[in-house]
Coordinates of C-alpha atoms and ligand atoms in Angstrom, one line a residue:
X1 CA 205.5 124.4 66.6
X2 CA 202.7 122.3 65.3
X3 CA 200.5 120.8 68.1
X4 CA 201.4 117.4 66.9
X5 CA 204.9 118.2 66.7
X6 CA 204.8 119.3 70.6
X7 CA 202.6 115.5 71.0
X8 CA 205.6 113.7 69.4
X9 CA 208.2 115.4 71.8
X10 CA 206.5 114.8 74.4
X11 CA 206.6 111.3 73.4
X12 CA 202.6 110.9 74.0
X13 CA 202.0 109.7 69.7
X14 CA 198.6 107.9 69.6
X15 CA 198.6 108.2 73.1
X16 CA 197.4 112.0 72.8
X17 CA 194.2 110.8 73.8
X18 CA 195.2 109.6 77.6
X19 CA 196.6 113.2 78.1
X20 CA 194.2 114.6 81.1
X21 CA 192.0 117.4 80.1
X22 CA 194.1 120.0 81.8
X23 CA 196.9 119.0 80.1
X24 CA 195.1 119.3 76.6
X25 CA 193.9 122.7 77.2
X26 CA 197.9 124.1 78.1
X27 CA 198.5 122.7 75.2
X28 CA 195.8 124.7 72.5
X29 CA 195.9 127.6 74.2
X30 CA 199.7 127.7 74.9
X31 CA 201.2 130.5 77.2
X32 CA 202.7 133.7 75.4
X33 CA 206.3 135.1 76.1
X34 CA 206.0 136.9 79.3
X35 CA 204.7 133.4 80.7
X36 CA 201.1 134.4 81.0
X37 CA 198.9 132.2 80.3
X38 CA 196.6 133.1 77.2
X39 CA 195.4 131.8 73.7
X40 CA 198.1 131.6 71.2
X41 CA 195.4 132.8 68.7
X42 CA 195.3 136.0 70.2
X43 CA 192.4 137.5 72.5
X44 CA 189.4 138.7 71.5
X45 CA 187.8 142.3 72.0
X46 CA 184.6 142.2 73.3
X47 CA 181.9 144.6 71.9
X48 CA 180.6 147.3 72.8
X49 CA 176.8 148.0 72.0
X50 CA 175.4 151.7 71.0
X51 CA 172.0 153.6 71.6
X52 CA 170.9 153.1 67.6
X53 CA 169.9 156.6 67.2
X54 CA 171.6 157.5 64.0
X55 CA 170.1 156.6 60.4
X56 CA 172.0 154.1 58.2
X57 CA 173.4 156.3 55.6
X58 CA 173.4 154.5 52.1
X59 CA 176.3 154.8 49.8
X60 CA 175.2 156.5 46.7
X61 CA 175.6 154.6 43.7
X62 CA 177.6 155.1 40.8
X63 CA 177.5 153.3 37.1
X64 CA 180.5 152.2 34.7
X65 CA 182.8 155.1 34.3
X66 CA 183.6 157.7 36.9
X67 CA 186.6 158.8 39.1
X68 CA 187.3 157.2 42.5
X69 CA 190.0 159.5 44.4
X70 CA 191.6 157.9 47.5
X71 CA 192.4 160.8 49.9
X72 CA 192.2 161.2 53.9
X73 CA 189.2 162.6 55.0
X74 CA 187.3 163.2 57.9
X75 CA 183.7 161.3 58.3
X76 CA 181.3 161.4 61.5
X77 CA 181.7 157.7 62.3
X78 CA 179.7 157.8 65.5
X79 CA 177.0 160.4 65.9
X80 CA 178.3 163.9 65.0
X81 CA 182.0 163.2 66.5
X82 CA 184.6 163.4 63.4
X83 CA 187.3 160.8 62.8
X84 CA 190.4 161.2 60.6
X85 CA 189.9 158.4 57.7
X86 CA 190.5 157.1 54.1
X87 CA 187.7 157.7 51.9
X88 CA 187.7 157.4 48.0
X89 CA 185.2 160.6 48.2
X90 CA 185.1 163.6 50.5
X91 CA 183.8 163.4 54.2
X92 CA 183.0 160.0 54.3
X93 CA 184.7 156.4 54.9
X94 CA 183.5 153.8 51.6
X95 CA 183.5 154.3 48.3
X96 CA 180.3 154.2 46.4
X97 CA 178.5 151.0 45.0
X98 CA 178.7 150.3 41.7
X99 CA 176.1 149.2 39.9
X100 CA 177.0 147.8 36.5
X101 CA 175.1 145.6 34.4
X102 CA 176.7 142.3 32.9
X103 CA 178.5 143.1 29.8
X104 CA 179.2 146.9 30.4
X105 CA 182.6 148.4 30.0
X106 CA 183.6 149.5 33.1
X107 CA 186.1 152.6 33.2
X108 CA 187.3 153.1 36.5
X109 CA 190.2 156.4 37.2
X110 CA 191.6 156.0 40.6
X111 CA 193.7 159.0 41.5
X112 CA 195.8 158.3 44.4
X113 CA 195.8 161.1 46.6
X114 CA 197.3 159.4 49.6
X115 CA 201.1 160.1 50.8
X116 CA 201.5 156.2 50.6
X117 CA 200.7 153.4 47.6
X118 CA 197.6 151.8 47.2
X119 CA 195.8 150.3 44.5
X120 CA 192.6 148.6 44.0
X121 CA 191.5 144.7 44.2
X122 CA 188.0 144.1 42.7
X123 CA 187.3 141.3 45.2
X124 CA 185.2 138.9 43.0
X125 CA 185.2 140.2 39.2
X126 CA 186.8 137.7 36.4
X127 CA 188.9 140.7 34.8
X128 CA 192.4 140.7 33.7
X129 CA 195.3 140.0 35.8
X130 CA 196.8 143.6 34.8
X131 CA 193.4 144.8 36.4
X132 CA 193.1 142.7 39.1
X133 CA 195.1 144.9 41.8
X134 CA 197.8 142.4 42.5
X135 CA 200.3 144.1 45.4
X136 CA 202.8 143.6 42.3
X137 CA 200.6 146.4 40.6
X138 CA 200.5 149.6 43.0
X139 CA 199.3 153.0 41.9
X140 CA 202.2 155.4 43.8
X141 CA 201.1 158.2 45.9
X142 CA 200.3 161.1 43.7
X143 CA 199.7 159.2 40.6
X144 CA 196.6 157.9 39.0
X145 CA 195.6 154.5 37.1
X146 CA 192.7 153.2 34.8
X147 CA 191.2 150.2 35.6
X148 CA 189.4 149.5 32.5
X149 CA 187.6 145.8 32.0
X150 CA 184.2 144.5 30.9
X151 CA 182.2 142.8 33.2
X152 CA 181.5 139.2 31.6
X153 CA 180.1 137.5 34.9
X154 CA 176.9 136.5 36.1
X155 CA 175.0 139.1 38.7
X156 CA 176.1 139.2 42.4
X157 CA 177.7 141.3 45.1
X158 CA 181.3 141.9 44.8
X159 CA 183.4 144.5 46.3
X160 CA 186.8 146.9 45.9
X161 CA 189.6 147.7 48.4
X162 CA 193.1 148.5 48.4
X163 CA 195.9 146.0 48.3
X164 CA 199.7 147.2 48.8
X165 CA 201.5 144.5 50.7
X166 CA 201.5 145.3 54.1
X167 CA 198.8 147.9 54.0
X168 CA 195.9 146.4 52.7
X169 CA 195.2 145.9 56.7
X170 CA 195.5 149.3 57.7
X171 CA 194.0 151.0 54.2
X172 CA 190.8 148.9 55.0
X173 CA 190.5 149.7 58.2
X174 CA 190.7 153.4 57.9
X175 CA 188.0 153.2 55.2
X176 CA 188.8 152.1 51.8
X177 CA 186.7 150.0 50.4
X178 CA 183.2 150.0 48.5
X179 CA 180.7 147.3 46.8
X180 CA 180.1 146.5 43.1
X181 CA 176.9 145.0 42.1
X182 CA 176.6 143.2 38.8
X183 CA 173.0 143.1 37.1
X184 CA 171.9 140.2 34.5
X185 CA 169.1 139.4 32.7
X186 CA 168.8 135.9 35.4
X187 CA 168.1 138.0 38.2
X188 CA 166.2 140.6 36.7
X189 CA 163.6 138.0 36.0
X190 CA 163.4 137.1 39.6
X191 CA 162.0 140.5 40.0
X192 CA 163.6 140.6 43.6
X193 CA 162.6 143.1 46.2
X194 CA 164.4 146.4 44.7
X195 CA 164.9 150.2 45.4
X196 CA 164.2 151.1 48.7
X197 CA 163.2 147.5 49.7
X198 CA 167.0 146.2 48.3
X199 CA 169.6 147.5 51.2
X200 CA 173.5 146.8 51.4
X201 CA 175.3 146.8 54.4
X202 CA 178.8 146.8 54.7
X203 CA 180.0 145.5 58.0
X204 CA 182.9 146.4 60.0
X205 CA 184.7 146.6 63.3
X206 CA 186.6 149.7 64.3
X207 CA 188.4 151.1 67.6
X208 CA 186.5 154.8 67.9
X209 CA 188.4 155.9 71.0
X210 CA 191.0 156.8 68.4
X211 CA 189.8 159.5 66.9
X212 CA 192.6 158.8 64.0
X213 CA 191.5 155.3 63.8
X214 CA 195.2 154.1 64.4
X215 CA 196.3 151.3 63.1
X216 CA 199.0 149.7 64.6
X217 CA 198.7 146.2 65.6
X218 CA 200.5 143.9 67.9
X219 CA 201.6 140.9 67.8
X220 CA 199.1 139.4 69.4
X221 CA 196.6 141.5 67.3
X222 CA 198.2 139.7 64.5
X223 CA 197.1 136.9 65.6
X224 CA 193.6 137.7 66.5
X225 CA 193.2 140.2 63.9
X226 CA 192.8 144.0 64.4
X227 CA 189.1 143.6 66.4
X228 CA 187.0 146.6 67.0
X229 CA 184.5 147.1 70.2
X230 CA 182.3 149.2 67.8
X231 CA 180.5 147.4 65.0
X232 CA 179.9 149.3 62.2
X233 CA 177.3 149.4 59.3
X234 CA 178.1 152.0 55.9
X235 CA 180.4 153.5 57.7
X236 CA 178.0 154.5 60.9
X237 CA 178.0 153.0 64.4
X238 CA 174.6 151.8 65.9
X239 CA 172.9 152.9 63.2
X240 CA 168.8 152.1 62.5
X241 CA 166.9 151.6 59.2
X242 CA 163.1 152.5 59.1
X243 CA 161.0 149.8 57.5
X244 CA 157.9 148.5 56.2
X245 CA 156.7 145.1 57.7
X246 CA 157.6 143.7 54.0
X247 CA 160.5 141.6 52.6
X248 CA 163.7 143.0 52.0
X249 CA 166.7 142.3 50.1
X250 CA 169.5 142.9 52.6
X251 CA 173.2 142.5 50.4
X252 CA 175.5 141.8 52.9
X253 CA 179.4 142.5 52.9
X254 CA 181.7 141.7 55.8
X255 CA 184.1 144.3 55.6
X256 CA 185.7 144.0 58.9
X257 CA 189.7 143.1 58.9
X258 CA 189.5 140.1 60.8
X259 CA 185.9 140.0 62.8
X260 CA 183.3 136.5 61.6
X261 CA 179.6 137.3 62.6
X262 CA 176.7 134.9 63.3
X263 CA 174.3 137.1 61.8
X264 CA 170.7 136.5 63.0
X265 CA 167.7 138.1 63.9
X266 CA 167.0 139.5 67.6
X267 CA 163.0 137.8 67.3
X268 CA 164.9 134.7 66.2
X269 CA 162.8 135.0 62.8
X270 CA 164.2 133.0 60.1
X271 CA 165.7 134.3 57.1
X272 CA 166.4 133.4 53.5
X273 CA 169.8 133.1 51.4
X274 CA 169.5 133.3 48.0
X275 CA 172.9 134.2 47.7
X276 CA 177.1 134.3 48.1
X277 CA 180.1 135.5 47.1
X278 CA 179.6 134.4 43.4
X279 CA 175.7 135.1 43.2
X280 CA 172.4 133.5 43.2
X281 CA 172.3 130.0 44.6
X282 CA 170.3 127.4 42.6
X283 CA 167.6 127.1 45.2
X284 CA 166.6 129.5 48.2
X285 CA 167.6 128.3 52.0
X286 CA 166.1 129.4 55.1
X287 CA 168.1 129.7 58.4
X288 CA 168.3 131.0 62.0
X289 CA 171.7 132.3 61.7
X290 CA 174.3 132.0 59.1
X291 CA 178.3 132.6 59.9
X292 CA 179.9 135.3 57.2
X293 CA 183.8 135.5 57.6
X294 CA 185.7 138.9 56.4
X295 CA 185.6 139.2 52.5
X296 CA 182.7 137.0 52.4
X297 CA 179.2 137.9 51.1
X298 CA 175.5 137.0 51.2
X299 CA 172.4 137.8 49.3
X300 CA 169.3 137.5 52.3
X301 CA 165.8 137.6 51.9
X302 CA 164.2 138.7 55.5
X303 CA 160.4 139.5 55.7
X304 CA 159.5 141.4 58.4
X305 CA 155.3 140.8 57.9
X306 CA 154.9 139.4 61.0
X307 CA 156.0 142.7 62.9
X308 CA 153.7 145.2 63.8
X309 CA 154.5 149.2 63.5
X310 CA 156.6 150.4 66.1
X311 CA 158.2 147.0 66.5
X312 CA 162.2 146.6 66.5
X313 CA 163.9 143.6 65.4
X314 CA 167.9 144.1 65.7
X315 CA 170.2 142.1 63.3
X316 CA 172.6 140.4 65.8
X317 CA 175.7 138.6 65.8
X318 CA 175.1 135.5 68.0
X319 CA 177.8 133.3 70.0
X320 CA 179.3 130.7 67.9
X321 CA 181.8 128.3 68.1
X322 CA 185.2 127.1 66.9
X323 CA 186.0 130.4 66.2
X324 CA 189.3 129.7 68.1
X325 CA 190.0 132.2 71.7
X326 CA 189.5 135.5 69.9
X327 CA 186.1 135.1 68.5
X328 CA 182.2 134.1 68.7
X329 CA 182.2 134.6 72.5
X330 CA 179.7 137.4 72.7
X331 CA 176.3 137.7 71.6
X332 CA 175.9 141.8 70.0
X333 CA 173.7 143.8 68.1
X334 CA 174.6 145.4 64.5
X335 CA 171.6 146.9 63.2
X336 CA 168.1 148.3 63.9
X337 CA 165.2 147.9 61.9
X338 CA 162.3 150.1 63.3
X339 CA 159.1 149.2 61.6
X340 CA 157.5 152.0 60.9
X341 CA 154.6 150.8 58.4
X342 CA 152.2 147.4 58.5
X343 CA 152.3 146.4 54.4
X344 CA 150.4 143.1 53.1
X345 CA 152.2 142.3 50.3
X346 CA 154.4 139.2 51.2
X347 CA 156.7 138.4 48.5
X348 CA 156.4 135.3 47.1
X349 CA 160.4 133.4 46.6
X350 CA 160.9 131.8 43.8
X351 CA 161.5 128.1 44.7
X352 CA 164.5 127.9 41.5
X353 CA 166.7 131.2 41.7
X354 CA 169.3 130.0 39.0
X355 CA 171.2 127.5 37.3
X356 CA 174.1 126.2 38.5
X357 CA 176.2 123.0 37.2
X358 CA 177.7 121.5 40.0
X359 CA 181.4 119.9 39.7
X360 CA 182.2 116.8 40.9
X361 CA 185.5 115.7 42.2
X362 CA 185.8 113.3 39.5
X363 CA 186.4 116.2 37.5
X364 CA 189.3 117.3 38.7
X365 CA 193.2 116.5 37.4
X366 CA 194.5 117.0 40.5
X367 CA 195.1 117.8 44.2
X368 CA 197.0 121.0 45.4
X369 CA 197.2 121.0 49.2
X370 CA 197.2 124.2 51.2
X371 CA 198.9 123.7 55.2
X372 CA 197.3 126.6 56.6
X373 CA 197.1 125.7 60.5
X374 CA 199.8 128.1 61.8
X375 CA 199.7 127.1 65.2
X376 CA 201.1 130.4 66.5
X377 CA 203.7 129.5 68.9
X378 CA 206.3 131.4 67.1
X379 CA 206.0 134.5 68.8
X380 CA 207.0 137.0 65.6
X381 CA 206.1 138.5 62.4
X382 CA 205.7 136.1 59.5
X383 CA 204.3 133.4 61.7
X384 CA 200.9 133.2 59.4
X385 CA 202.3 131.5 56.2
X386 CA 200.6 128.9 53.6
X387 CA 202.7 125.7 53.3
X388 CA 205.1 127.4 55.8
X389 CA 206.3 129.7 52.6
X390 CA 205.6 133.6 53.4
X391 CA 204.4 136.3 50.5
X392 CA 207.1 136.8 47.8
X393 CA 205.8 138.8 44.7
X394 CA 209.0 137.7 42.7
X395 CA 207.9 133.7 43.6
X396 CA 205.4 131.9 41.7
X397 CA 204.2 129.1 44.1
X398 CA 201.5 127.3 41.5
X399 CA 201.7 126.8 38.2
X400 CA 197.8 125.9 36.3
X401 CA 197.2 125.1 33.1
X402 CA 194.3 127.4 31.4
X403 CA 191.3 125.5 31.5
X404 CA 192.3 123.1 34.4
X405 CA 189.8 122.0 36.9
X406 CA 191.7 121.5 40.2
X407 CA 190.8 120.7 43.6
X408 CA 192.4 122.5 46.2
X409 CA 192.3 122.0 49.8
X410 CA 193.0 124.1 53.1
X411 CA 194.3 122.1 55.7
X412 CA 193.6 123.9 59.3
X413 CA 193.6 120.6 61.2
X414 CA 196.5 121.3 63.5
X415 CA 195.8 125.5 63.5
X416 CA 193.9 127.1 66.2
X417 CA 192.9 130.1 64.4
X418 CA 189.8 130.8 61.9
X419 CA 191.1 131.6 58.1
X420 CA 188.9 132.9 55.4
X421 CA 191.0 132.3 52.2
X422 CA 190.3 134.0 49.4
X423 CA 191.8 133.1 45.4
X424 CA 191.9 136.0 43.2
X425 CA 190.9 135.8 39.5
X426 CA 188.3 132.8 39.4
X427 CA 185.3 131.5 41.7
X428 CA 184.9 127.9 43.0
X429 CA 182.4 125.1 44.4
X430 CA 182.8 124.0 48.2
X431 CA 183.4 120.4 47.8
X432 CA 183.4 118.9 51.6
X433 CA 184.7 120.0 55.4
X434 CA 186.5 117.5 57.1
X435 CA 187.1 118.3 60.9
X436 CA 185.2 120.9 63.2
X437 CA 181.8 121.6 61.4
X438 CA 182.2 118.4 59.6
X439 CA 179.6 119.8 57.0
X440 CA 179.3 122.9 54.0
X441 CA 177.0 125.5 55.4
X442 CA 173.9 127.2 53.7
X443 CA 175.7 129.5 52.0
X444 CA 178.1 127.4 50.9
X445 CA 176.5 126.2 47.6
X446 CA 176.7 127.9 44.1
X447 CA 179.8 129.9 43.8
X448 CA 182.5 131.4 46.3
X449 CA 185.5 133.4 46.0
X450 CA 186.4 132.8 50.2
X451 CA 185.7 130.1 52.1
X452 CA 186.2 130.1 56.2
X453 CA 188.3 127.6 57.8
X454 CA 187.7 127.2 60.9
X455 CA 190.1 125.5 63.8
X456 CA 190.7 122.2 62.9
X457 CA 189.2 121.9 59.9
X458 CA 190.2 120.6 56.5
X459 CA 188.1 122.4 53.7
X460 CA 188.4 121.1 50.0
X461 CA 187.1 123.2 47.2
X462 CA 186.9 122.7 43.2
X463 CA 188.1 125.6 40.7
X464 CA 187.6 125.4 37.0
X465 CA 190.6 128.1 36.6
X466 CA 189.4 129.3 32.8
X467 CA 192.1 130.9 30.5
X468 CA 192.6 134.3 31.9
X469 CA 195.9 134.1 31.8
X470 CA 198.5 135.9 34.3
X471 CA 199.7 136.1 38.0
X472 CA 197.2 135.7 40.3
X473 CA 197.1 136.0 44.5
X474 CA 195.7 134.2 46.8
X475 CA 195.5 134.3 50.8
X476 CA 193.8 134.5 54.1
X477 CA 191.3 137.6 54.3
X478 CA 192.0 137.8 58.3
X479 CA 194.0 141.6 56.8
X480 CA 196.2 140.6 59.6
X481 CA 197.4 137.7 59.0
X482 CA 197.8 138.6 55.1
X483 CA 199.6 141.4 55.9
X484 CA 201.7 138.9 57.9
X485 CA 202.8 137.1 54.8
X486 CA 199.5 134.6 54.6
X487 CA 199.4 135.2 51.0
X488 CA 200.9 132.9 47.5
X489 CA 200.6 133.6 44.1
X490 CA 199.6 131.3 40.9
X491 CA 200.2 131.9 37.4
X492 CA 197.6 130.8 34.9
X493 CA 199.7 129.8 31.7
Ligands
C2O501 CU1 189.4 141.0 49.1 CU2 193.0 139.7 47.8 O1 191.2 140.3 48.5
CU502 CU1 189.8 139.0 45.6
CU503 CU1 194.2 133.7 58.6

């Protein structure tokens, strides 16, 4: 039942406002089925800080044809102990990163040696729908599938995982997944901090009391998402990073099923975004903190001159909120840098990083609009839906025309829980938040693939769909709540 809904019976209407306060709050955080009182958007698991002892491992990196071979593993998660996992290569969780230049003809063989489906989504790249990993397009257990496309986007951070209906969830959370970087001549020029002083880090929340890294949610879990109390980063809890008091290039994936961060530094030094989901922004921004939802990415400039050797700065997830009952309550550490070096060679940021044309809602030939508040007070699976219609692969819910530029909006005005939604196939502009934040964030400019919602917010965004033509998904990235049914498809005719 939709909050207004329960308003209307109530026989409150435009009264709503006179309702004491008490009353209000019964009412958004709702009561579950034994009669406890408790959010409706599930509870949140708090973290659980480490020691930062072991070293960030780095995935290797891999260029434009090569194997990937899904198979369970074992991989020391946190310090030496050993966790059974999904890795696409021996003894670790994550694939490798891809580094493939603009262009290049990418030949991918994914051999599946699970005892379930999988398949792989390249979150982010313009390829094919045949290509894309839709759950319509599994690779069986025991069999193998070339993904073969050529990479004709601009540079930026993008990133693979599985995506079978119902077990993209668990398939991510027991360690598939990996990034794909695309070069281009634009960036190149920029001569951005590189090598050593250009680190990714792939961020994710696990349960490691598990040493099998169950996966098993409830129903409430579904609501809140699957949260971990240990953050991870690469695949390692509490891990550190030796650096030089120099600028660094930090490319930065939220892989976590369901967990949003408030990423910041523990000296409260600002830092710079020069990037998202879909690459470079036009023009740098510096912040404090920055929110990243799950599936989300960000290109981040942080110079560490002013620290001294043998200084620490942690990168930290700060309290934030909105985020609904489950999430932002807790202030935590992720990461470790230990300084190890005094350097004097500040890097200068270009003030222009790229060009970007921005669209105008003039532009557009029409409206499509997204309900996606899900209230939650229906106790059972299939409770997270889009325009109250659950995931049907044989069900084409949109219909676009090649070449159309359409706006569409996600309307979480009446929800109580934060969705990142993600469209397949194509990357859009952030046009305007209506409700919560009221405002587009700093890393909301240039080009994104997913976009957070937050409670209570109405988020409108403009995609030129292009003519890559095919079946196409789209849905929250909260694995949860996807796996839940969260998910439509269009077709691009
Ligand atoms: Cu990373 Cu369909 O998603
Ligand atoms: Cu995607
Ligand atoms: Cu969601």
């Amino acid at each position: 039942m939709k909050r207004k809904d329960f308003l209307k019976l109530t026989g409150t209407g435009a009264g709503a406002l006179l309702i004491p306060a008490g009353i209000i709050s019964f009412i958004s955080t709702g009561c579950n089925k034994s009669g406890n009182m408790g959010g409706m958007s599930g509870n949140g698991v708090p973290v659980t800080d480490g020691e930062f002892l072991q070293a960030l491992p780095i995935p290797p990196s891999i260029g434009a044809n090569t194997t990937l071979a899904a198979q369970t593993t074992s991989a020391a998660l946190k310090g030496n102990q050993s966790y059974h996992v999904l890795g696409y290569q021996a003894n670790s969780i994550l694939g490798p990163t891809f580094r493939i230049n603009k262009w290049e003809n990418v030949s991918i063989n994914v051999n599946n040696l699970l005892s379930e489906a999988s398949n792989i989504h390249w979150h982010g790249l313009h390829i094919p729908a045949a290509m894309d990993g839709h759950p319509a397009n599994i690779i069986n257990a025991g069999t193998s599938f070339n993904y073969n496309f050529i990479i004709q986007q601009r540079a930026g951070l993008n990133w693979y995982h599985p995506h079978p209906h119902m077990a993209t969830g668990k398939q991510v959370y027991k360690g598939l997944a990996g990034l794909f970087i695309v070069n281009d001549p634009e960036e190149a020029a920029l001569n951005l901090p590189a090598g050593e002083y250009e680190i990714p880090l792939v961020i994710q929340d696990k349960r490691l009391a598990d040493t099998n890294l169950t996966y098993n949610p409830t129903v409430m879990e579904v609501m809140s998402g699957y949260l971990g109390e240990s953050i991870l980063v690469n695949g390692k809890f509490s891990p550190f990073h030796a650096v030089k008091s120099q600028t660094y290039r930090l490319r930065i994936l939220n892989g976590s099923n369901a967990r949003i961060y408030n990423l910041a530094f523990s000296n409260d030094q600002s830092f710079t975004i020069i990037g998202n989901d879909g690459g470079l922004l036009k023009t740098p921004v510096s912040v404090n903190n920055i929110l990243i939802s799950p599936g989300e990415r960000l290109d981040v400039l942080v110079d560490f001159s002013a620290s001294n050797a043998g200084d620490e700065v942690f990168l930290i997830s700060k309290v934030f909120s909105g985020g609904g009952n489950a999430q932002g309550n807790q202030l935590f550490k992720i990461l470790k840098f230990k300084i190890t070096q005094k350097m004097n060679a500040p890097f200068i940021i270009p003030s222009i990083l790229s060009s970007i044309t921005p669209l105008t809602a003039t532009q557009a030939s029409r409206t499509r609009n997204f309900d996606i508040s899900n209230p939650g007070m229906n106790m059972q699976s299939g409770t997270h839906r889009i325009n109250n219609k659950l995931f049907d692969e044989n069900r084409i819910d949109e219909t676009v025309s090649a070449n159309a530029i359409e706006i569409w909006q996600f309307d979480n005005s009446q929800g109580d829980e934060p969705h990142p939604m993600h469209i397949h196939g194509i990357d859009f502009q952030v046009l305007q938040r209506i409700g919560g934040r009221n405002s587009l964030i700093a890393s909301e400019s240039g080009w994104k693939d997913t976009v957070l919602v937050m409670p209570g917010e109405i988020v409108k965004v403009i995609v030129p769909f292009g003519s890559n033509p095919g079946r196409f998904v789209f849905h929250c990235h909260n694995l949860e709540h996807e796996g839940d049914g969260m998910m439509l498809q269009y077709q691009l005719s």
